[in-house]
């Protein structure tokens, strides 16, 4: 049996993926992979996701230069969620979020509102040519 066949893909042929920074343990982002994205990730040693908004494979960093080097892939006990340990690489190492922050999980619920608790490390306009908040 192919290792890809052991994954419980959802009805759209996707599996959720959590990207965790190897050195700090920080959760950097959540995304989706289809069979081809996961196979490419394993082959390249770099994160390749399925972009639902673009409707295509998305090699992390293809626009921003913030590539994720993959160290390990783990499958949960139900075979339906992946955990990927990565090193965030690029011109400004440590930027995983399209908002220019270290992590996509930069908003914390405080006193009934979401507050940004991580700084912008690089202006998204300079990474993409337009704002992506």
PDB file of C-alpha atoms in Angstrom:
ATOM      1  CA  UNK A   1       0.000   0.000   0.000  1.00  0.00           C
ATOM      2  CA  UNK A   2       1.228   3.471  -0.936  1.00  0.00           C
ATOM      3  CA  UNK A   3       1.909   5.748   2.068  1.00  0.00           C
ATOM      4  CA  UNK A   4      -0.409   8.349   0.527  1.00  0.00           C
ATOM      5  CA  UNK A   5      -3.265   5.829   0.564  1.00  0.00           C
ATOM      6  CA  UNK A   6      -3.058   5.617   4.345  1.00  0.00           C
ATOM      7  CA  UNK A   7      -4.212   9.232   4.728  1.00  0.00           C
ATOM      8  CA  UNK A   8      -7.920   9.894   5.276  1.00  0.00           C
ATOM      9  CA  UNK A   9      -8.493  12.629   2.696  1.00  0.00           C
ATOM     10  CA  UNK A  10     -11.640  14.737   3.114  1.00  0.00           C
ATOM     11  CA  UNK A  11     -14.418  14.730   0.491  1.00  0.00           C
ATOM     12  CA  UNK A  12     -12.483  17.372  -1.496  1.00  0.00           C
ATOM     13  CA  UNK A  13      -9.316  15.254  -1.486  1.00  0.00           C
ATOM     14  CA  UNK A  14      -7.598  17.460   1.095  1.00  0.00           C
ATOM     15  CA  UNK A  15      -5.923  16.955   4.466  1.00  0.00           C
ATOM     16  CA  UNK A  16      -5.271  19.736   7.021  1.00  0.00           C
ATOM     17  CA  UNK A  17      -1.629  20.519   7.759  1.00  0.00           C
ATOM     18  CA  UNK A  18      -0.108  22.330  10.729  1.00  0.00           C
ATOM     19  CA  UNK A  19       3.338  23.851  10.130  1.00  0.00           C
ATOM     20  CA  UNK A  20       5.373  24.026  13.341  1.00  0.00           C
ATOM     21  CA  UNK A  21       8.762  25.683  13.620  1.00  0.00           C
ATOM     22  CA  UNK A  22      11.351  23.078  14.552  1.00  0.00           C
ATOM     23  CA  UNK A  23      13.561  25.206  16.801  1.00  0.00           C
ATOM     24  CA  UNK A  24      10.953  27.227  18.725  1.00  0.00           C
ATOM     25  CA  UNK A  25       7.952  24.893  18.607  1.00  0.00           C
ATOM     26  CA  UNK A  26       5.806  27.835  17.431  1.00  0.00           C
ATOM     27  CA  UNK A  27       2.801  26.981  15.286  1.00  0.00           C
ATOM     28  CA  UNK A  28       3.433  29.031  12.171  1.00  0.00           C
ATOM     29  CA  UNK A  29       0.423  28.307  10.022  1.00  0.00           C
ATOM     30  CA  UNK A  30      -2.408  26.012   9.047  1.00  0.00           C
ATOM     31  CA  UNK A  31      -3.043  25.031   5.439  1.00  0.00           C
ATOM     32  CA  UNK A  32      -4.293  22.229   3.212  1.00  0.00           C
ATOM     33  CA  UNK A  33      -2.583  19.647   1.029  1.00  0.00           C
ATOM     34  CA  UNK A  34      -3.941  17.399  -1.646  1.00  0.00           C
ATOM     35  CA  UNK A  35      -2.232  14.180  -2.689  1.00  0.00           C
ATOM     36  CA  UNK A  36       0.004  15.921  -5.238  1.00  0.00           C
ATOM     37  CA  UNK A  37       1.035  18.673  -2.792  1.00  0.00           C
ATOM     38  CA  UNK A  38       2.013  16.134  -0.143  1.00  0.00           C
ATOM     39  CA  UNK A  39       3.937  14.015  -2.635  1.00  0.00           C
ATOM     40  CA  UNK A  40       5.813  17.122  -3.884  1.00  0.00           C
ATOM     41  CA  UNK A  41       6.528  18.200  -0.297  1.00  0.00           C
ATOM     42  CA  UNK A  42       8.061  14.808   0.497  1.00  0.00           C
ATOM     43  CA  UNK A  43      10.030  14.848  -2.760  1.00  0.00           C
ATOM     44  CA  UNK A  44      11.358  18.432  -2.497  1.00  0.00           C
ATOM     45  CA  UNK A  45      11.804  18.706   1.261  1.00  0.00           C
ATOM     46  CA  UNK A  46       9.975  22.052   1.035  1.00  0.00           C
ATOM     47  CA  UNK A  47       6.336  22.816   1.807  1.00  0.00           C
ATOM     48  CA  UNK A  48       3.927  22.666  -1.109  1.00  0.00           C
ATOM     49  CA  UNK A  49       0.293  23.300  -0.244  1.00  0.00           C
ATOM     50  CA  UNK A  50      -3.029  23.243  -2.047  1.00  0.00           C
ATOM     51  CA  UNK A  51      -4.307  26.809  -2.189  1.00  0.00           C
ATOM     52  CA  UNK A  52      -8.088  26.756  -2.041  1.00  0.00           C
ATOM     53  CA  UNK A  53      -8.256  30.468  -2.945  1.00  0.00           C
ATOM     54  CA  UNK A  54      -5.939  30.083  -5.957  1.00  0.00           C
ATOM     55  CA  UNK A  55      -7.285  26.665  -6.940  1.00  0.00           C
ATOM     56  CA  UNK A  56      -3.770  25.320  -7.518  1.00  0.00           C
ATOM     57  CA  UNK A  57      -0.615  24.017  -5.895  1.00  0.00           C
ATOM     58  CA  UNK A  58       1.250  26.661  -3.928  1.00  0.00           C
ATOM     59  CA  UNK A  59       4.949  26.227  -3.202  1.00  0.00           C
ATOM     60  CA  UNK A  60       5.323  28.200   0.025  1.00  0.00           C
ATOM     61  CA  UNK A  61       7.538  31.194  -0.690  1.00  0.00           C
ATOM     62  CA  UNK A  62       7.011  31.247  -4.451  1.00  0.00           C
ATOM     63  CA  UNK A  63       6.062  34.942  -4.256  1.00  0.00           C
ATOM     64  CA  UNK A  64       7.469  36.092  -0.918  1.00  0.00           C
ATOM     65  CA  UNK A  65      10.694  34.082  -0.878  1.00  0.00           C
ATOM     66  CA  UNK A  66       9.762  32.711   2.576  1.00  0.00           C
ATOM     67  CA  UNK A  67      10.243  28.995   1.938  1.00  0.00           C
ATOM     68  CA  UNK A  68       9.576  26.286   4.515  1.00  0.00           C
ATOM     69  CA  UNK A  69      12.256  23.587   4.706  1.00  0.00           C
ATOM     70  CA  UNK A  70      10.538  20.418   5.906  1.00  0.00           C
ATOM     71  CA  UNK A  71      12.305  18.299   8.516  1.00  0.00           C
ATOM     72  CA  UNK A  72       9.582  15.851   9.466  1.00  0.00           C
ATOM     73  CA  UNK A  73       6.020  14.883   8.568  1.00  0.00           C
ATOM     74  CA  UNK A  74       3.775  13.250  11.147  1.00  0.00           C
ATOM     75  CA  UNK A  75       0.298  11.829  10.764  1.00  0.00           C
ATOM     76  CA  UNK A  76      -2.174  11.923  13.661  1.00  0.00           C
ATOM     77  CA  UNK A  77      -3.869   8.877  15.200  1.00  0.00           C
ATOM     78  CA  UNK A  78      -6.952   9.195  12.953  1.00  0.00           C
ATOM     79  CA  UNK A  79      -4.788   9.579   9.829  1.00  0.00           C
ATOM     80  CA  UNK A  80      -6.574  12.823   8.946  1.00  0.00           C
ATOM     81  CA  UNK A  81      -4.257  15.654  10.110  1.00  0.00           C
ATOM     82  CA  UNK A  82      -0.591  16.254   9.312  1.00  0.00           C
ATOM     83  CA  UNK A  83       1.981  17.959  11.530  1.00  0.00           C
ATOM     84  CA  UNK A  84       4.998  19.237   9.677  1.00  0.00           C
ATOM     85  CA  UNK A  85       8.137  20.503  11.419  1.00  0.00           C
ATOM     86  CA  UNK A  86       9.823  23.184   9.357  1.00  0.00           C
ATOM     87  CA  UNK A  87      12.505  25.822   9.315  1.00  0.00           C
ATOM     88  CA  UNK A  88      11.227  29.080   7.899  1.00  0.00           C
ATOM     89  CA  UNK A  89      13.797  30.335   5.391  1.00  0.00           C
ATOM     90  CA  UNK A  90      14.088  33.317   3.105  1.00  0.00           C
ATOM     91  CA  UNK A  91      15.370  36.856   2.785  1.00  0.00           C
ATOM     92  CA  UNK A  92      14.050  37.560   6.293  1.00  0.00           C
ATOM     93  CA  UNK A  93      14.108  34.189   8.074  1.00  0.00           C
ATOM     94  CA  UNK A  94      11.245  33.618  10.447  1.00  0.00           C
ATOM     95  CA  UNK A  95       8.403  35.186   8.448  1.00  0.00           C
ATOM     96  CA  UNK A  96       5.684  32.619   7.754  1.00  0.00           C
ATOM     97  CA  UNK A  97       2.581  34.817   7.450  1.00  0.00           C
ATOM     98  CA  UNK A  98       1.507  36.789   4.386  1.00  0.00           C
ATOM     99  CA  UNK A  99       0.949  39.745   6.765  1.00  0.00           C
ATOM    100  CA  UNK A 100       4.730  39.899   7.323  1.00  0.00           C
ATOM    101  CA  UNK A 101       4.592  38.325  10.781  1.00  0.00           C
ATOM    102  CA  UNK A 102       6.404  35.333  12.245  1.00  0.00           C
ATOM    103  CA  UNK A 103       3.198  33.303  12.656  1.00  0.00           C
ATOM    104  CA  UNK A 104      -0.288  33.405  11.176  1.00  0.00           C
ATOM    105  CA  UNK A 105      -1.597  33.061  14.745  1.00  0.00           C
ATOM    106  CA  UNK A 106      -0.829  36.623  15.816  1.00  0.00           C
ATOM    107  CA  UNK A 107      -4.259  37.610  17.141  1.00  0.00           C
ATOM    108  CA  UNK A 108      -5.188  36.886  20.756  1.00  0.00           C
ATOM    109  CA  UNK A 109      -8.619  37.254  22.352  1.00  0.00           C
ATOM    110  CA  UNK A 110      -8.339  39.842  25.106  1.00  0.00           C
ATOM    111  CA  UNK A 111     -11.265  41.522  26.847  1.00  0.00           C
ATOM    112  CA  UNK A 112     -13.742  40.458  24.172  1.00  0.00           C
ATOM    113  CA  UNK A 113     -11.710  41.571  21.145  1.00  0.00           C
ATOM    114  CA  UNK A 114      -8.933  40.233  18.937  1.00  0.00           C
ATOM    115  CA  UNK A 115      -5.651  42.082  19.470  1.00  0.00           C
ATOM    116  CA  UNK A 116      -2.533  41.714  17.326  1.00  0.00           C
ATOM    117  CA  UNK A 117       0.224  40.549  19.652  1.00  0.00           C
ATOM    118  CA  UNK A 118       3.066  39.976  17.181  1.00  0.00           C
ATOM    119  CA  UNK A 119       4.807  42.721  15.246  1.00  0.00           C
ATOM    120  CA  UNK A 120       4.929  43.019  11.475  1.00  0.00           C
ATOM    121  CA  UNK A 121       8.506  42.084  10.574  1.00  0.00           C
ATOM    122  CA  UNK A 122       8.207  43.093   6.930  1.00  0.00           C
ATOM    123  CA  UNK A 123       5.606  45.195   5.163  1.00  0.00           C
ATOM    124  CA  UNK A 124       3.481  42.900   2.956  1.00  0.00           C
ATOM    125  CA  UNK A 125       3.530  45.569   0.217  1.00  0.00           C
ATOM    126  CA  UNK A 126       7.251  44.963  -0.241  1.00  0.00           C
ATOM    127  CA  UNK A 127       6.785  41.183  -0.314  1.00  0.00           C
ATOM    128  CA  UNK A 128       3.865  41.046  -2.754  1.00  0.00           C
ATOM    129  CA  UNK A 129       3.533  44.495  -4.310  1.00  0.00           C
ATOM    130  CA  UNK A 130       0.123  45.023  -2.692  1.00  0.00           C
ATOM    131  CA  UNK A 131      -1.300  44.852   0.809  1.00  0.00           C
ATOM    132  CA  UNK A 132      -2.599  41.455   1.992  1.00  0.00           C
ATOM    133  CA  UNK A 133      -4.013  41.953   5.454  1.00  0.00           C
TER     134      UNK A 133
END
